[in-house]
Amino acid sequence: MKGAVTVESKRVLMTGNEAAAEAAIRAGCQCYFGYPITPQNELIAYMAKHMPAHGRVFIQAESELAAISMVFGASLAGARAMTSSSSPGISLKQEGISYLAGCQLPAVIINVQRGGPGLGNIDPAQGDYFQATKGGGHGDYHIIVLAPASVQEMHDMTFQAFDLADQYRIPVMILADGRVGQMMEPIRLQEGPAPIPPAKPWALTGAKGRAPQCIRSLFLEEGALEKHNLALQECYRRIAAADTKLEETHTADCEWLIAAWGTCGRIGKGAVQKARAQGIKAGLIRPLTLWPFPYERLARLGAQVKALLVVEMNCGQMLEDVRLAVNGATPVHFSGYPGGRVPTVSDVFNALTALVRQ
Amino acid sequence: MKTTKSGYRRPASLTKAPMHYCAGCGHSTAHKLLAEVLDELEISERTIGVAPVGCAVLAYFYLKCDIAEAAHGRTPAVATGIKRALPDRIVFSYQGDGDLAAIGLAETIHAANRGEQITVVFINNTVYGMTGGQMAPTTLVGQVTATSPSGRESATMGGPLRMCELLNTLDQPYYIERVALDSHAGVLATKKALRTAFQAQVEGRGYSFVEILSACPTYFHRSPLESLKFVGGEMAKQFPVRIFRKEGVALHA
Amino acid sequence: MHERILIAGSGGQGIVSLGKLLAGLAAETIPHVTFFPAYGAEVRGGTSNCQVILSANEIAAPIAEIFDSILVMNQQSAERFLKALDQDGLAIINQSLCNVPAPERHLLIPATEIADRLGSIKAANLVMLGAWLAHKPLIAPTAVENAIASHFHGAAPALATINIKAFRAGLARGG
Ligand SMILES: Cc1ncc(C[n+]2csc(CCOP(=O)(O)OP(=O)(O)O)c2C)c(N)n1
Ligand code: SF4
């Protein structure tokens, strides 16, 4: 691995982008298609170097529209497939993601977010929460969205994403940001043989010895689309019941709760520690899955605490889900950083103590 | 035009802002020539440029005319919209090889095929400069980039796209020329090509396209001087420098 | 132990590679390490900087606001970053290229000149590292030398020697 320094006890120093790429290779990703964009360029460069060395497929596509369509093709042929990009490129992929969702095809998509809208800037941001969790493309669908806060999570979540995608036949997105992508931390790599994907009898592999089959998202027959959409919703309910994941810090007795995801979640934890050291009963909830969202747990915590503080690098996106969950039981406050600036521990701590003093 | 101590004359259509391009980058020269042509044809006040996503994304800092910024590759489509809305204005797009020949290839071909009355300035430097030197559609076979670490291999990555040749198969374009910013003579030829292209638009003749072979020393991993040699040598061998179409007539080599 | 380090200079001075080297070696013995380079457009302007945090405990914020150590290698970064030094922080300043009012705890070292005399100005970053390690012995000098030797292994053994000498010169000047 270039740029990686192997150390004792198998810790390896890598960037988040490289850690995600290496996880995909270890998870048995057979095909990767991408198009350069900052701040995820290390990921595509890593794949360019290592996928061919493993005898796997790497293509630098002519655009993100093409890259996601190549993923669509590889996935419907039964392969584990992935693409990665950053916000403007992810917008272009929305068409393909909608088709993947409509056809119930597994795929892994990494979004190393940068500032928007439009070209925005290339600094870390969390402005794509709505896009990722509320559908993004056209139609009535969801994808699983995982939010890493460290290089280790970038690695582990990408690894798990392939299994989740295959298990539920659904696209899974890793919603990271430029900070997590560019940062280096020592991590433990996923070891052991690559997981064996489930059988994919639905894949189009040629109709030898079986009736021809079709993968499609067009349902013109009367009632067929309704039936299809209800089946998708049933699948989403199963995912929400079994695979809603979150991290809690000091929530058992907390009176002041910070809710934050990804990079902000990590910084929020620092603020909670600082508050606890000063005797403030602060706690943190960090959703690891943004979809499905931990509505129920938040509702219960909302009933317990005096106030909630949502911290995001945007103008208030997860904020809406938190409000929905808490449903007026307690005041929900917001601290937002929408221009590429990453809040510091003191920023969050100060916002929290302002609430406590109120 | 103002003459500085060194004898260099800054065209009126060029701002004083120091350019952010790396030393020896072809974009700087291309900007100056473009500004000179806007001056000479006296069109800067009725010209609207469309900047690409690429190293030239900040062109609006340097060129004193109206400039819009398009989404990556949609540049000629945006130019089409502007020109159709304001047919008496001069509209150009300025694009790198990633913008023009990869993500925006469809827009490039269809604007040319409709014979849009625009001028397309194409900077071919064989790499994606802005994102860190990845493979471009025009990367030479064997050329090492961040995403072709063992060199471009045509069997799986394709060969370099020759855009002038490709567009020359269409019926509508009026003027197509390839030039190289590799020498003093190349600079003069580039200026002349740009002037011809914009003149064609001023006269309402049709679609004009100028491909400029240009150095990116940073991602050629060569000195500025060696980069110029690469442009005039290996690049010009792959991309012959000549006029492909004149007054709507394809010229065959 | 919680050490927040900022390294800054101009492109080509080996700022990011120094940060990576430091983070990589630290990861062998220190439980929590983060390395964060400034990236993208910020780099094209000609300046380069990165942060390394070394800690016994989990690192909540991988970007620091205030630093325990700042290593600056050119004038522009000295002007821009020295303000972010902690009250008790240590500044290592490349005297060859910086002329600034020095903070309380500081070390002026002509890193570029020393490296130049040894045969390559590119080794100035290792002079800086040596000087820093003399004050903050968080990594064994032998580990640094081994890493330099293996980095230049094969390709350029002469460069390995220059860089090791540069590192030792820094260590001696810092001590
Ligand atoms: C949809 C989208 N995808 C990717 C990018 C990232 N990006 C910015 S510039 C660029 C390519 C630049 O290369 P080129 O067009 O050759 O211009 P140069 O920088 O070499 O002048 C890319 C891929 C983007 N901004 N938007
Ligand atoms: S990276 Fe290349 S194209 Fe971009 S400014 Fe530098 S030399 Fe020019």
mmCIF file with all atom_site columns, N, CA, C and O in Angstrom, chain B residues 33-59:
data_model
loop_
_atom_site.group_PDB
_atom_site.id
_atom_site.type_symbol
_atom_site.label_atom_id
_atom_site.label_alt_id
_atom_site.label_comp_id
_atom_site.label_asym_id
_atom_site.label_entity_id
_atom_site.label_seq_id
_atom_site.pdbx_PDB_ins_code
_atom_site.Cartn_x
_atom_site.Cartn_y
_atom_site.Cartn_z
_atom_site.occupancy
_atom_site.B_iso_or_equiv
_atom_site.pdbx_formal_charge
_atom_site.auth_seq_id
_atom_site.auth_comp_id
_atom_site.auth_asym_id
_atom_site.auth_atom_id
_atom_site.pdbx_PDB_model_num
ATOM 1   N N  . LEU B 1 33 ? -3.638  35.906 -24.836 1.00 0.00 ? 33 LEU B N  1
ATOM 2   C CA . LEU B 1 33 ? -3.942  35.957 -26.272 1.00 0.00 ? 33 LEU B CA 1
ATOM 3   C C  . LEU B 1 33 ? -5.430  36.209 -26.496 1.00 0.00 ? 33 LEU B C  1
ATOM 4   O O  . LEU B 1 33 ? -5.835  36.989 -27.364 1.00 0.00 ? 33 LEU B O  1
ATOM 5   N N  . LEU B 1 34 ? -6.232  35.548 -25.682 1.00 0.00 ? 34 LEU B N  1
ATOM 6   C CA . LEU B 1 34 ? -7.671  35.720 -25.790 1.00 0.00 ? 34 LEU B CA 1
ATOM 7   C C  . LEU B 1 34 ? -8.033  37.186 -25.537 1.00 0.00 ? 34 LEU B C  1
ATOM 8   O O  . LEU B 1 34 ? -8.822  37.801 -26.279 1.00 0.00 ? 34 LEU B O  1
ATOM 9   N N  . ALA B 1 35 ? -7.427  37.760 -24.495 1.00 0.00 ? 35 ALA B N  1
ATOM 10  C CA . ALA B 1 35 ? -7.705  39.157 -24.159 1.00 0.00 ? 35 ALA B CA 1
ATOM 11  C C  . ALA B 1 35 ? -7.261  40.079 -25.302 1.00 0.00 ? 35 ALA B C  1
ATOM 12  O O  . ALA B 1 35 ? -7.965  41.041 -25.645 1.00 0.00 ? 35 ALA B O  1
ATOM 13  N N  . GLU B 1 36 ? -6.129  39.782 -25.910 1.00 0.00 ? 36 GLU B N  1
ATOM 14  C CA . GLU B 1 36 ? -5.654  40.607 -27.027 1.00 0.00 ? 36 GLU B CA 1
ATOM 15  C C  . GLU B 1 36 ? -6.649  40.571 -28.183 1.00 0.00 ? 36 GLU B C  1
ATOM 16  O O  . GLU B 1 36 ? -6.947  41.591 -28.804 1.00 0.00 ? 36 GLU B O  1
ATOM 17  N N  . VAL B 1 37 ? -7.165  39.390 -28.449 1.00 0.00 ? 37 VAL B N  1
ATOM 18  C CA . VAL B 1 37 ? -8.111  39.258 -29.562 1.00 0.00 ? 37 VAL B CA 1
ATOM 19  C C  . VAL B 1 37 ? -9.403  40.028 -29.257 1.00 0.00 ? 37 VAL B C  1
ATOM 20  O O  . VAL B 1 37 ? -9.951  40.718 -30.128 1.00 0.00 ? 37 VAL B O  1
ATOM 21  N N  . LEU B 1 38 ? -9.873  39.938 -28.009 1.00 0.00 ? 38 LEU B N  1
ATOM 22  C CA . LEU B 1 38 ? -11.077 40.696 -27.646 1.00 0.00 ? 38 LEU B CA 1
ATOM 23  C C  . LEU B 1 38 ? -10.831 42.189 -27.837 1.00 0.00 ? 38 LEU B C  1
ATOM 24  O O  . LEU B 1 38 ? -11.699 42.915 -28.326 1.00 0.00 ? 38 LEU B O  1
ATOM 25  N N  . ASP B 1 39 ? -9.612  42.630 -27.483 1.00 0.00 ? 39 ASP B N  1
ATOM 26  C CA . ASP B 1 39 ? -9.249  44.044 -27.674 1.00 0.00 ? 39 ASP B CA 1
ATOM 27  C C  . ASP B 1 39 ? -9.250  44.407 -29.159 1.00 0.00 ? 39 ASP B C  1
ATOM 28  O O  . ASP B 1 39 ? -9.864  45.391 -29.574 1.00 0.00 ? 39 ASP B O  1
ATOM 29  N N  . GLU B 1 40 ? -8.519  43.614 -29.926 1.00 0.00 ? 40 GLU B N  1
ATOM 30  C CA . GLU B 1 40 ? -8.324  43.960 -31.334 1.00 0.00 ? 40 GLU B CA 1
ATOM 31  C C  . GLU B 1 40 ? -9.647  43.977 -32.107 1.00 0.00 ? 40 GLU B C  1
ATOM 32  O O  . GLU B 1 40 ? -9.849  44.803 -32.988 1.00 0.00 ? 40 GLU B O  1
ATOM 33  N N  . LEU B 1 41 ? -10.531 43.050 -31.764 1.00 0.00 ? 41 LEU B N  1
ATOM 34  C CA . LEU B 1 41 ? -11.820 43.024 -32.473 1.00 0.00 ? 41 LEU B CA 1
ATOM 35  C C  . LEU B 1 41 ? -12.830 43.977 -31.816 1.00 0.00 ? 41 LEU B C  1
ATOM 36  O O  . LEU B 1 41 ? -13.965 44.088 -32.277 1.00 0.00 ? 41 LEU B O  1
ATOM 37  N N  . GLU B 1 42 ? -12.377 44.592 -30.721 1.00 0.00 ? 42 GLU B N  1
ATOM 38  C CA . GLU B 1 42 ? -13.225 45.553 -29.975 1.00 0.00 ? 42 GLU B CA 1
ATOM 39  C C  . GLU B 1 42 ? -14.579 44.946 -29.592 1.00 0.00 ? 42 GLU B C  1
ATOM 40  O O  . GLU B 1 42 ? -15.640 45.516 -29.866 1.00 0.00 ? 42 GLU B O  1
ATOM 41  N N  . ILE B 1 43 ? -14.508 43.776 -29.006 1.00 0.00 ? 43 ILE B N  1
ATOM 42  C CA . ILE B 1 43 ? -15.757 43.085 -28.678 1.00 0.00 ? 43 ILE B CA 1
ATOM 43  C C  . ILE B 1 43 ? -15.908 42.793 -27.184 1.00 0.00 ? 43 ILE B C  1
ATOM 44  O O  . ILE B 1 43 ? -16.895 42.191 -26.765 1.00 0.00 ? 43 ILE B O  1
ATOM 45  N N  . SER B 1 44 ? -14.920 43.221 -26.375 1.00 0.00 ? 44 SER B N  1
ATOM 46  C CA . SER B 1 44 ? -14.963 42.761 -24.982 1.00 0.00 ? 44 SER B CA 1
ATOM 47  C C  . SER B 1 44 ? -16.245 43.207 -24.272 1.00 0.00 ? 44 SER B C  1
ATOM 48  O O  . SER B 1 44 ? -16.720 42.524 -23.374 1.00 0.00 ? 44 SER B O  1
ATOM 49  N N  . GLU B 1 45 ? -16.810 44.336 -24.703 1.00 0.00 ? 45 GLU B N  1
ATOM 50  C CA . GLU B 1 45 ? -18.002 44.809 -24.002 1.00 0.00 ? 45 GLU B CA 1
ATOM 51  C C  . GLU B 1 45 ? -19.278 44.102 -24.454 1.00 0.00 ? 45 GLU B C  1
ATOM 52  O O  . GLU B 1 45 ? -20.334 44.298 -23.867 1.00 0.00 ? 45 GLU B O  1
ATOM 53  N N  . ARG B 1 46 ? -19.183 43.332 -25.503 1.00 0.00 ? 46 ARG B N  1
ATOM 54  C CA . ARG B 1 46 ? -20.374 42.558 -25.877 1.00 0.00 ? 46 ARG B CA 1
ATOM 55  C C  . ARG B 1 46 ? -20.077 41.057 -25.910 1.00 0.00 ? 46 ARG B C  1
ATOM 56  O O  . ARG B 1 46 ? -20.761 40.276 -26.570 1.00 0.00 ? 46 ARG B O  1
ATOM 57  N N  . THR B 1 47 ? -19.036 40.695 -25.137 1.00 0.00 ? 47 THR B N  1
ATOM 58  C CA . THR B 1 47 ? -18.671 39.282 -25.091 1.00 0.00 ? 47 THR B CA 1
ATOM 59  C C  . THR B 1 47 ? -19.072 38.674 -23.749 1.00 0.00 ? 47 THR B C  1
ATOM 60  O O  . THR B 1 47 ? -18.928 39.304 -22.711 1.00 0.00 ? 47 THR B O  1
ATOM 61  N N  . ILE B 1 48 ? -19.579 37.457 -23.812 1.00 0.00 ? 48 ILE B N  1
ATOM 62  C CA . ILE B 1 48 ? -19.881 36.707 -22.595 1.00 0.00 ? 48 ILE B CA 1
ATOM 63  C C  . ILE B 1 48 ? -19.136 35.383 -22.687 1.00 0.00 ? 48 ILE B C  1
ATOM 64  O O  . ILE B 1 48 ? -19.314 34.625 -23.650 1.00 0.00 ? 48 ILE B O  1
ATOM 65  N N  . GLY B 1 49 ? -18.286 35.150 -21.722 1.00 0.00 ? 49 GLY B N  1
ATOM 66  C CA . GLY B 1 49 ? -17.517 33.908 -21.705 1.00 0.00 ? 49 GLY B CA 1
ATOM 67  C C  . GLY B 1 49 ? -18.146 32.910 -20.755 1.00 0.00 ? 49 GLY B C  1
ATOM 68  O O  . GLY B 1 49 ? -18.850 33.282 -19.816 1.00 0.00 ? 49 GLY B O  1
ATOM 69  N N  . VAL B 1 50 ? -17.888 31.633 -21.007 1.00 0.00 ? 50 VAL B N  1
ATOM 70  C CA . VAL B 1 50 ? -18.319 30.608 -20.064 1.00 0.00 ? 50 VAL B CA 1
ATOM 71  C C  . VAL B 1 50 ? -17.075 29.862 -19.601 1.00 0.00 ? 50 VAL B C  1
ATOM 72  O O  . VAL B 1 50 ? -16.371 29.248 -20.411 1.00 0.00 ? 50 VAL B O  1
ATOM 73  N N  . ALA B 1 51 ? -16.786 29.971 -18.303 1.00 0.00 ? 51 ALA B N  1
ATOM 74  C CA . ALA B 1 51 ? -15.607 29.317 -17.738 1.00 0.00 ? 51 ALA B CA 1
ATOM 75  C C  . ALA B 1 51 ? -15.952 27.876 -17.406 1.00 0.00 ? 51 ALA B C  1
ATOM 76  O O  . ALA B 1 51 ? -17.096 27.561 -17.087 1.00 0.00 ? 51 ALA B O  1
ATOM 77  N N  . PRO B 1 52 ? -14.952 27.015 -17.476 1.00 0.00 ? 52 PRO B N  1
ATOM 78  C CA . PRO B 1 52 ? -15.187 25.596 -17.225 1.00 0.00 ? 52 PRO B CA 1
ATOM 79  C C  . PRO B 1 52 ? -15.004 25.289 -15.744 1.00 0.00 ? 52 PRO B C  1
ATOM 80  O O  . PRO B 1 52 ? -14.660 26.172 -14.963 1.00 0.00 ? 52 PRO B O  1
ATOM 81  N N  . VAL B 1 53 ? -15.177 24.029 -15.375 1.00 0.00 ? 53 VAL B N  1
ATOM 82  C CA . VAL B 1 53 ? -14.645 23.566 -14.114 1.00 0.00 ? 53 VAL B CA 1
ATOM 83  C C  . VAL B 1 53 ? -13.331 22.899 -14.453 1.00 0.00 ? 53 VAL B C  1
ATOM 84  O O  . VAL B 1 53 ? -13.274 21.958 -15.233 1.00 0.00 ? 53 VAL B O  1
ATOM 85  N N  . GLY B 1 54 ? -12.268 23.442 -13.917 1.00 0.00 ? 54 GLY B N  1
ATOM 86  C CA . GLY B 1 54 ? -10.910 23.027 -14.232 1.00 0.00 ? 54 GLY B CA 1
ATOM 87  C C  . GLY B 1 54 ? -10.023 24.121 -13.702 1.00 0.00 ? 54 GLY B C  1
ATOM 88  O O  . GLY B 1 54 ? -10.508 25.029 -13.019 1.00 0.00 ? 54 GLY B O  1
ATOM 89  N N  . CYS B 1 55 ? -8.748  24.073 -14.008 1.00 0.00 ? 55 CYS B N  1
ATOM 90  C CA . CYS B 1 55 ? -7.857  25.107 -13.476 1.00 0.00 ? 55 CYS B CA 1
ATOM 91  C C  . CYS B 1 55 ? -8.299  26.502 -13.893 1.00 0.00 ? 55 CYS B C  1
ATOM 92  O O  . CYS B 1 55 ? -8.015  27.473 -13.208 1.00 0.00 ? 55 CYS B O  1
ATOM 93  N N  . ALA B 1 56 ? -8.998  26.619 -15.029 1.00 0.00 ? 56 ALA B N  1
ATOM 94  C CA . ALA B 1 56 ? -9.415  27.940 -15.507 1.00 0.00 ? 56 ALA B CA 1
ATOM 95  C C  . ALA B 1 56 ? -10.746 28.389 -14.905 1.00 0.00 ? 56 ALA B C  1
ATOM 96  O O  . ALA B 1 56 ? -11.343 29.354 -15.370 1.00 0.00 ? 56 ALA B O  1
ATOM 97  N N  . VAL B 1 57 ? -11.176 27.714 -13.845 1.00 0.00 ? 57 VAL B N  1
ATOM 98  C CA . VAL B 1 57 ? -12.468 28.061 -13.235 1.00 0.00 ? 57 VAL B CA 1
ATOM 99  C C  . VAL B 1 57 ? -12.474 29.510 -12.733 1.00 0.00 ? 57 VAL B C  1
ATOM 100 O O  . VAL B 1 57 ? -13.522 30.136 -12.624 1.00 0.00 ? 57 VAL B O  1
ATOM 101 N N  . LEU B 1 58 ? -11.281 30.038 -12.457 1.00 0.00 ? 58 LEU B N  1
ATOM 102 C CA . LEU B 1 58 ? -11.206 31.408 -11.945 1.00 0.00 ? 58 LEU B CA 1
ATOM 103 C C  . LEU B 1 58 ? -10.965 32.434 -13.053 1.00 0.00 ? 58 LEU B C  1
ATOM 104 O O  . LEU B 1 58 ? -10.551 33.562 -12.780 1.00 0.00 ? 58 LEU B O  1
ATOM 105 N N  . ALA B 1 59 ? -11.226 32.082 -14.308 1.00 0.00 ? 59 ALA B N  1
ATOM 106 C CA . ALA B 1 59 ? -10.959 32.981 -15.439 1.00 0.00 ? 59 ALA B CA 1
ATOM 107 C C  . ALA B 1 59 ? -11.609 34.350 -15.248 1.00 0.00 ? 59 ALA B C  1
ATOM 108 O O  . ALA B 1 59 ? -11.104 35.349 -15.757 1.00 0.00 ? 59 ALA B O  1
#
